[in-house]
Amino acid sequence: MRNYTTQMDAARKGIVTPEIETVAKKENMNVDKLMKLVAEGKVAICANKNHKCLSAEGVGSMLRTKINVNLGVSRDCKDYDIEMQKVMSAVDLGAEAIMDLSSHGNTQPFRQKLTSECPVMIGTVPVYDSVIHYQRDLATLTAKDFIDVIRMHAEDGVDFVTLHCGITRKTIEQIKKHKRKMNIVSRGGSLVFAWMSMTGEENPFYEYYDEILDICEEYDVTISLGDACRPGCLADATDVCQIEELVRLGELTKRAWDHNVQVMVEGPGHVPLDQVAANMKVQQSICMGAPFYVLGPLVTDIAPGYDHITAAIGGAVAAMNGAAFLCYVTPAEHLALPNVEDTKQGIIASKIAAHAADIAKGIPGARDIDDRMAAARQKLDWDAQYACALDPETAKAIRDSRSPEDDHSDTCSMCGKFCAVRSMNKALAGEYIDIL
């Protein structure tokens, strides 16, 4: 019999759950230390009790930086088989979470397939699914309709849900008054804003927050507090709308913890590089160390087609300064639904950012793989280098497509016999160094 409700409740009661044991082993962390962090809310272990095949992960700034992959069908791209290809690719490449952001079709079978087959954390945004599930226009939905969809997602085994609880009717006036360049770019946030504008009612995710907490406690669903007012361009970064919402998210974090419900707090999307670290520190203070989940951040607005790179730059700085969870960004960001190759490129970029940050943070063992790569390169051991690579297939394909001539086949086609490593190895071994 399970004598606790959530991972936080278990940690506060001194109960070592299978998920806590799994995370402690993955992180090489003492179980008691991990339990203290979970009890305090500084680490979230997103693990719905109905997600039976989950291999649990911890999300927290003192742990390895985790990455999330967004996918899902849309009205224009509605092939669920392709989405499953993306899922399997993401898991193989080391993503720790998948978010199903589908906005079309019969979403429940796909969601249930994820939670029955996928070993990584599964997240959703219930407000998207509300319109799809009921097949009714947004303005006709009631607060109860939204809450019922949250319960459905919880029953289906979803580990975390993004809920835009932090905007209220006051936000409507703020957005009108402050005249942001990009207004609200959060898809879920814009739907909540539109619903409030059309119905004249308060945000149901804010007004009925306690009822939502009851559902999340029952199924051990982590709430990812969505930042509806995240900046969608550099000009809107760190403005009044963003910061006031963050203050409200801090209050909602405390209320969730009082319910033994785990929380992550979502962070900004577009932020100038010199403001990234400050944004992380402000969140840590206002939200009392709750794990910070950031989209990028993207550090410039002018790189459509390359936004996986702009996001990786911001993500590395963010994670180095306290962000715990990076939401990947693909080359298709701002342009189209990502395809399988876009998804791969986004994952690799985010994994690089996360790994670079873990080295900078001094996560124990983070640099071990880099040291093994250095040893392999010093020996010109190409197979060992591929074994250390984030994407071995691509690395091998590039070398094989431009292979060196036979008399210097131990090098690559860039330097050939001019290879510094080859020359140094021969010089230190007292051998003759042929260059021509």
Coordinates of C-alpha atoms in Angstrom, one line a residue:
M1 CA 0.0 0.0 0.0
R2 CA 1.2 3.5 -0.9
N3 CA 1.2 5.5 2.4
Y4 CA 2.0 8.8 0.8
T5 CA 0.4 11.0 -1.8
T6 CA 3.3 12.7 -3.7
Q7 CA 7.0 12.4 -3.8
M8 CA 7.1 15.6 -1.7
D9 CA 4.8 14.1 0.9
A10 CA 6.9 10.9 1.0
A11 CA 10.1 12.9 1.5
R12 CA 8.6 14.9 4.3
K13 CA 7.5 11.7 6.0
G14 CA 10.9 10.1 5.6
I15 CA 9.7 7.5 3.2
V16 CA 12.2 6.4 0.5
T17 CA 10.2 5.8 -2.6
P18 CA 11.4 3.8 -5.6
E19 CA 11.6 7.0 -7.6
I20 CA 13.7 8.7 -4.9
E21 CA 16.1 5.7 -5.0
T22 CA 16.3 5.8 -8.8
V23 CA 17.1 9.6 -8.9
A24 CA 19.7 9.3 -6.1
K25 CA 21.5 6.6 -8.0
K26 CA 21.4 8.5 -11.3
E27 CA 22.7 11.7 -9.6
N28 CA 25.3 9.9 -7.4
M29 CA 23.6 11.7 -4.5
N30 CA 23.0 10.6 -0.9
V31 CA 19.4 9.6 -0.5
D32 CA 18.9 11.6 2.6
K33 CA 20.3 14.8 0.9
L34 CA 18.0 14.2 -2.0
M35 CA 15.0 13.7 0.2
K36 CA 15.7 17.0 2.0
L37 CA 15.7 18.8 -1.4
V38 CA 12.5 17.1 -2.5
A39 CA 10.8 17.9 0.9
E40 CA 11.8 21.6 0.5
G41 CA 10.6 21.8 -3.1
K42 CA 14.1 22.5 -4.5
V43 CA 14.0 19.2 -6.5
A44 CA 10.9 17.9 -8.3
I45 CA 10.5 14.3 -9.2
C46 CA 7.7 14.4 -11.7
A47 CA 6.2 10.9 -11.4
N48 CA 2.5 10.3 -11.8
K49 CA 1.5 7.2 -10.0
N50 CA -0.2 6.0 -13.2
H51 CA 2.9 6.3 -15.3
K52 CA 4.1 2.7 -14.7
C53 CA 7.0 2.6 -17.2
L54 CA 8.7 5.8 -16.0
S55 CA 12.4 5.8 -15.2
A56 CA 12.3 8.7 -12.7
E57 CA 14.4 11.9 -13.0
G58 CA 15.0 14.7 -10.6
V59 CA 14.7 18.4 -11.7
G60 CA 16.7 20.8 -9.6
S61 CA 19.5 23.3 -10.1
M62 CA 21.9 21.1 -8.0
L63 CA 21.3 18.1 -10.2
R64 CA 22.2 17.4 -13.9
T65 CA 20.4 19.9 -16.2
K66 CA 17.5 18.1 -17.8
I67 CA 16.0 18.9 -21.3
N68 CA 12.4 18.7 -22.5
V69 CA 11.3 18.1 -26.1
N70 CA 8.0 19.6 -27.3
L71 CA 6.1 17.8 -30.0
G72 CA 2.5 17.0 -31.0
V73 CA 0.3 17.4 -34.1
S74 CA -1.4 20.5 -35.4
R75 CA -4.3 21.0 -37.9
D76 CA -1.7 21.4 -40.7
C77 CA 0.5 18.5 -39.7
K78 CA -1.5 15.7 -38.1
D79 CA 0.5 12.5 -38.5
Y80 CA 0.8 10.8 -35.1
D81 CA 3.1 8.2 -36.5
I82 CA 5.7 10.9 -37.3
E83 CA 5.2 12.3 -33.8
M84 CA 6.1 8.8 -32.4
Q85 CA 9.2 8.8 -34.5
K86 CA 10.2 12.1 -32.9
V87 CA 9.4 10.6 -29.4
M88 CA 11.7 7.6 -30.0
S89 CA 14.4 9.8 -31.5
A90 CA 14.2 12.1 -28.5
V91 CA 14.5 9.3 -26.0
D92 CA 17.4 7.7 -27.9
L93 CA 19.2 11.1 -27.9
G94 CA 18.8 11.5 -24.1
A95 CA 15.9 13.8 -23.6
E96 CA 14.5 13.5 -20.1
A97 CA 11.0 14.7 -20.9
I98 CA 8.4 14.9 -23.7
M99 CA 5.6 17.4 -23.8
D100 CA 2.6 16.6 -26.0
L101 CA 1.4 20.0 -27.3
S102 CA -1.1 18.6 -29.8
S103 CA -3.7 21.0 -30.9
H104 CA -5.7 18.8 -33.3
G105 CA -7.4 15.4 -33.5
N106 CA -8.1 12.7 -30.9
T107 CA -5.3 13.5 -28.5
Q108 CA -6.1 11.0 -25.7
P109 CA -4.9 7.8 -27.4
F110 CA -1.6 9.4 -28.2
R111 CA -1.2 10.7 -24.7
Q112 CA -2.1 7.3 -23.3
K113 CA 0.4 5.6 -25.6
L114 CA 3.1 8.0 -24.3
T115 CA 2.4 7.2 -20.7
S116 CA 2.2 3.5 -21.3
E117 CA 5.3 3.1 -23.5
C118 CA 7.6 6.1 -22.9
P119 CA 10.1 5.9 -19.9
V120 CA 10.7 9.6 -19.7
M121 CA 8.6 12.3 -18.0
I122 CA 5.5 13.3 -19.9
G123 CA 4.0 16.8 -19.8
T124 CA 1.0 18.4 -21.3
V125 CA -0.8 21.8 -21.4
P126 CA -4.5 21.0 -20.6
V127 CA -5.8 24.3 -21.8
Y128 CA -4.9 23.3 -25.4
D129 CA -6.7 20.1 -25.1
S130 CA -9.9 21.6 -23.6
V131 CA -11.0 23.1 -26.9
I132 CA -10.1 19.9 -28.8
H133 CA -11.7 17.5 -26.2
Y134 CA -15.0 19.3 -26.1
Q135 CA -15.0 20.4 -29.8
R136 CA -16.5 23.7 -28.8
D137 CA -15.3 27.3 -29.2
L138 CA -13.2 28.7 -26.4
A139 CA -15.8 31.2 -25.2
T140 CA -18.4 28.4 -24.6
L141 CA -16.1 26.5 -22.2
T142 CA -16.7 26.8 -18.4
A143 CA -14.2 26.7 -15.6
K144 CA -15.4 23.2 -14.8
D145 CA -14.6 22.1 -18.3
F146 CA -11.0 23.2 -17.9
I147 CA -10.7 21.5 -14.5
D148 CA -12.2 18.2 -15.8
V149 CA -9.5 18.1 -18.6
I150 CA -6.8 18.5 -15.9
R151 CA -8.3 15.5 -14.1
M152 CA -8.4 13.5 -17.4
H153 CA -4.7 14.2 -18.1
A154 CA -3.9 13.2 -14.5
E155 CA -5.8 9.9 -14.8
D156 CA -4.0 9.3 -18.1
G157 CA -0.6 9.3 -16.3
V158 CA 0.8 12.7 -17.2
D159 CA 3.7 13.6 -14.9
F160 CA 3.5 17.4 -15.2
V161 CA 1.0 19.9 -16.5
T162 CA 1.7 23.4 -17.6
L163 CA -1.0 25.7 -16.1
H164 CA -1.1 29.4 -16.7
C165 CA -2.3 30.3 -13.2
G166 CA -0.4 33.5 -12.8
I167 CA -2.4 35.9 -15.1
T168 CA -5.5 37.5 -13.8
R169 CA -8.0 40.0 -15.0
K170 CA -5.6 42.7 -13.8
T171 CA -3.2 41.4 -16.5
I172 CA -5.6 42.4 -19.2
E173 CA -5.3 46.1 -18.2
Q174 CA -1.5 45.7 -17.8
I175 CA -1.1 44.4 -21.3
K176 CA -3.2 47.3 -22.7
K177 CA -1.4 49.9 -20.6
H178 CA 2.3 48.8 -21.1
K179 CA 2.0 48.3 -24.9
R180 CA 4.5 45.5 -25.3
K181 CA 5.9 44.9 -28.7
M182 CA 4.8 41.2 -28.8
N183 CA 1.9 41.3 -26.2
I184 CA 1.5 37.7 -25.0
V185 CA 3.3 35.0 -27.1
S186 CA 2.5 32.0 -24.8
R187 CA 0.0 29.9 -26.6
G188 CA -1.7 28.8 -23.4
G189 CA -1.4 32.2 -21.9
S190 CA -3.1 33.8 -24.9
L191 CA -6.0 31.3 -24.7
V192 CA -6.6 32.1 -21.0
F193 CA -6.3 35.8 -21.8
A194 CA -8.8 35.4 -24.7
W195 CA -11.2 33.4 -22.5
M196 CA -11.1 36.0 -19.7
S197 CA -11.6 38.8 -22.3
M198 CA -14.6 37.1 -23.9
T199 CA -16.4 35.8 -20.7
G200 CA -15.5 38.6 -18.3
E201 CA -14.6 36.0 -15.7
E202 CA -11.5 35.4 -13.7
N203 CA -8.7 33.0 -14.8
P204 CA -10.2 29.6 -13.8
F205 CA -6.7 28.1 -13.2
Y206 CA -6.1 30.9 -10.6
E207 CA -9.7 31.0 -9.2
Y208 CA -10.0 27.2 -8.7
Y209 CA -6.3 26.6 -7.8
D210 CA -7.1 24.7 -4.6
E211 CA -9.3 22.3 -6.5
I212 CA -6.5 21.8 -9.0
L213 CA -4.1 21.1 -6.2
D214 CA -6.4 18.4 -4.9
I215 CA -6.3 16.6 -8.3
C216 CA -2.5 17.0 -8.5
E217 CA -2.0 15.6 -5.0
E218 CA -4.2 12.6 -5.7
Y219 CA -2.3 11.5 -8.8
D220 CA 1.1 13.0 -7.9
V221 CA 1.2 15.4 -10.8
T222 CA 3.7 18.2 -10.7
I223 CA 2.5 21.6 -11.6
S224 CA 4.6 23.6 -14.1
L225 CA 3.5 27.1 -13.5
G226 CA 3.4 28.6 -17.0
D227 CA 4.7 32.1 -17.6
A228 CA 1.9 33.5 -19.8
C229 CA 3.7 36.9 -19.9
R230 CA 7.1 35.6 -20.9
P231 CA 8.8 38.0 -23.3
G232 CA 8.5 37.1 -26.9
C233 CA 11.2 39.5 -28.0
L234 CA 14.2 41.2 -26.5
A235 CA 12.3 44.5 -26.1
D236 CA 9.8 42.9 -23.7
A237 CA 12.3 41.1 -21.5
T238 CA 12.3 41.6 -17.7
D239 CA 9.3 44.1 -17.9
V240 CA 6.6 44.8 -15.4
C241 CA 4.2 42.2 -16.8
Q242 CA 6.8 39.4 -16.7
I243 CA 8.0 40.3 -13.1
E244 CA 4.6 40.8 -11.6
E245 CA 3.4 37.4 -12.9
L246 CA 6.6 35.9 -11.5
V247 CA 5.7 37.3 -8.1
R248 CA 2.2 35.7 -8.3
L249 CA 3.9 32.4 -9.3
G250 CA 6.0 32.6 -6.2
E251 CA 2.8 32.8 -4.1
L252 CA 1.2 29.9 -6.0
T253 CA 4.4 27.9 -5.4
K254 CA 4.0 28.2 -1.7
R255 CA 0.3 27.2 -1.8
A256 CA 1.2 24.1 -3.8
W257 CA 3.9 23.1 -1.3
D258 CA 1.4 23.5 1.5
H259 CA -0.6 20.8 -0.4
N260 CA 2.4 18.6 -0.8
V261 CA 2.2 19.3 -4.6
Q262 CA 5.5 19.6 -6.4
V263 CA 6.1 22.7 -8.6
M264 CA 8.3 23.8 -11.4
V265 CA 8.3 27.5 -12.5
E266 CA 8.5 28.3 -16.2
G267 CA 10.8 31.1 -17.3
P268 CA 11.4 33.6 -20.1
G269 CA 11.7 32.9 -23.8
H270 CA 13.6 35.9 -25.3
V271 CA 16.2 37.6 -23.1
P272 CA 19.3 39.7 -23.9
L273 CA 22.4 37.7 -22.9
D274 CA 23.4 40.2 -20.2
Q275 CA 20.0 39.8 -18.5
V276 CA 19.9 36.0 -18.4
A277 CA 21.8 35.4 -15.2
A278 CA 19.8 38.1 -13.4
N279 CA 16.5 36.5 -14.5
M280 CA 17.6 33.2 -12.9
K281 CA 18.6 34.8 -9.6
V282 CA 15.3 36.8 -9.4
Q283 CA 13.3 33.6 -9.9
Q284 CA 15.3 31.7 -7.3
S285 CA 14.6 34.4 -4.8
I286 CA 10.9 35.0 -5.5
C287 CA 10.0 31.3 -6.0
M288 CA 12.1 30.1 -3.0
G289 CA 14.4 27.8 -5.0
A290 CA 11.7 25.9 -7.0
P291 CA 13.1 24.4 -10.1
F292 CA 13.2 26.8 -13.0
Y293 CA 12.1 25.6 -16.5
V294 CA 13.2 27.9 -19.3
L295 CA 12.4 28.1 -23.0
G296 CA 15.9 28.8 -24.4
P297 CA 16.2 31.7 -23.5
L298 CA 16.7 33.0 -27.0
V299 CA 19.3 35.8 -26.9
T300 CA 18.5 37.4 -30.3
D301 CA 15.4 37.8 -32.4
I302 CA 17.0 37.7 -35.9
A303 CA 17.9 34.0 -36.4
P304 CA 14.8 32.1 -37.8
G305 CA 16.1 28.8 -39.0
Y306 CA 18.9 28.9 -36.4
D307 CA 17.0 29.4 -33.2
H308 CA 18.3 26.1 -31.8
I309 CA 21.6 28.0 -31.6
T310 CA 20.3 31.2 -30.1
A311 CA 18.5 29.1 -27.5
A312 CA 21.5 27.0 -26.7
I313 CA 23.6 30.1 -26.0
G314 CA 21.0 31.4 -23.6
G315 CA 20.3 28.0 -22.2
A316 CA 23.9 27.4 -21.2
V317 CA 24.1 30.7 -19.4
A318 CA 20.7 30.1 -17.8
A319 CA 21.5 26.6 -16.5
M320 CA 24.9 27.7 -15.3
N321 CA 23.1 30.3 -13.2
G322 CA 20.4 28.1 -11.7
A323 CA 17.9 27.0 -14.4
A324 CA 17.2 23.3 -13.9
F325 CA 15.2 22.3 -17.0
L326 CA 15.8 23.5 -20.6
C327 CA 13.0 23.3 -23.1
Y328 CA 14.6 22.6 -26.5
V329 CA 14.2 24.9 -29.4
T330 CA 14.5 23.7 -33.0
P331 CA 15.5 25.3 -36.3
A332 CA 11.8 25.5 -37.1
E333 CA 11.0 27.7 -34.2
H334 CA 8.9 30.7 -35.4
L335 CA 8.5 29.0 -38.8
A336 CA 6.8 25.6 -38.8
L337 CA 6.0 22.5 -36.9
P338 CA 9.4 20.7 -36.5
N339 CA 10.1 17.6 -38.5
V340 CA 12.2 14.6 -37.3
E341 CA 15.5 16.3 -38.3
D342 CA 14.5 19.6 -36.7
T343 CA 13.8 17.7 -33.5
K344 CA 17.2 16.0 -33.6
Q345 CA 19.0 19.3 -34.1
G346 CA 17.1 21.0 -31.3
I347 CA 17.8 18.1 -28.9
I348 CA 21.6 18.1 -29.7
A349 CA 21.8 21.9 -29.2
S350 CA 20.0 21.7 -25.9
K351 CA 22.1 18.7 -24.7
I352 CA 25.3 20.7 -25.5
A353 CA 24.0 23.7 -23.5
A354 CA 22.9 21.5 -20.6
H355 CA 26.2 19.6 -20.5
A356 CA 28.3 22.8 -20.7
A357 CA 26.3 24.2 -17.8
D358 CA 26.8 21.1 -15.7
I359 CA 30.6 21.3 -16.2
A360 CA 30.5 25.0 -15.2
K361 CA 28.3 24.2 -12.1
G362 CA 30.8 21.5 -11.0
I363 CA 28.3 18.7 -11.1
P364 CA 30.2 15.6 -10.0
G365 CA 31.3 13.5 -12.9
A366 CA 30.0 15.9 -15.5
R367 CA 33.4 16.4 -17.2
D368 CA 34.4 12.7 -17.2
I369 CA 33.2 12.1 -20.7
D370 CA 35.1 15.2 -22.0
D371 CA 38.3 13.8 -20.4
R372 CA 37.7 10.5 -22.1
M373 CA 37.3 12.3 -25.4
A374 CA 40.5 14.2 -24.9
A375 CA 42.4 10.9 -24.2
A376 CA 40.9 9.4 -27.3
R377 CA 41.9 12.4 -29.4
Q378 CA 45.4 12.3 -28.1
K379 CA 45.7 8.7 -29.3
L380 CA 44.0 9.4 -32.6
D381 CA 41.6 6.6 -31.6
W382 CA 38.6 7.4 -33.8
D383 CA 36.3 4.7 -32.6
A384 CA 36.8 5.8 -29.0
Q385 CA 36.0 9.4 -30.1
Y386 CA 32.7 8.3 -31.6
A387 CA 31.9 6.5 -28.4
C388 CA 32.2 9.7 -26.5
A389 CA 30.3 11.8 -29.0
L390 CA 26.8 13.2 -28.4
D391 CA 25.9 12.1 -31.9
P392 CA 28.3 9.3 -33.0
E393 CA 26.6 8.6 -36.3
T394 CA 26.9 12.2 -37.6
A395 CA 30.5 12.4 -36.4
K396 CA 31.5 9.2 -38.2
A397 CA 29.6 10.1 -41.3
I398 CA 31.4 13.4 -41.7
R399 CA 34.8 11.8 -41.3
D400 CA 34.0 8.9 -43.6
S401 CA 32.7 11.3 -46.3
R402 CA 36.1 13.1 -46.4
S403 CA 38.6 10.5 -45.3
P404 CA 42.3 11.1 -45.5
E405 CA 44.8 9.3 -47.8
D406 CA 46.2 5.9 -46.8
D407 CA 49.7 7.1 -45.7
H408 CA 48.1 9.3 -43.0
S409 CA 44.8 7.5 -42.4
D410 CA 45.2 8.0 -38.7
T411 CA 44.6 11.7 -39.1
C412 CA 41.7 13.6 -40.7
S413 CA 41.4 15.3 -44.1
M414 CA 41.7 18.8 -42.6
C415 CA 45.4 18.6 -41.6
G416 CA 46.6 15.3 -43.0
K417 CA 50.3 15.0 -42.1
F418 CA 50.3 18.5 -40.7
C419 CA 48.2 17.1 -37.8
A420 CA 49.5 18.6 -34.5
V421 CA 48.5 15.5 -32.6
R422 CA 50.4 13.2 -35.0
S423 CA 53.5 15.4 -35.0
M424 CA 53.6 15.7 -31.2
N425 CA 53.1 11.9 -30.7
K426 CA 55.9 11.2 -33.1
A427 CA 58.2 13.9 -31.7
L428 CA 57.7 12.7 -28.1
A429 CA 58.3 9.1 -29.2
G430 CA 61.6 10.1 -30.9
E431 CA 60.3 9.2 -34.3
Y432 CA 61.0 11.0 -37.7
I433 CA 58.1 13.4 -38.6
D434 CA 57.3 13.3 -42.3
I435 CA 55.2 16.2 -43.5
L436 CA 55.2 15.9 -47.3

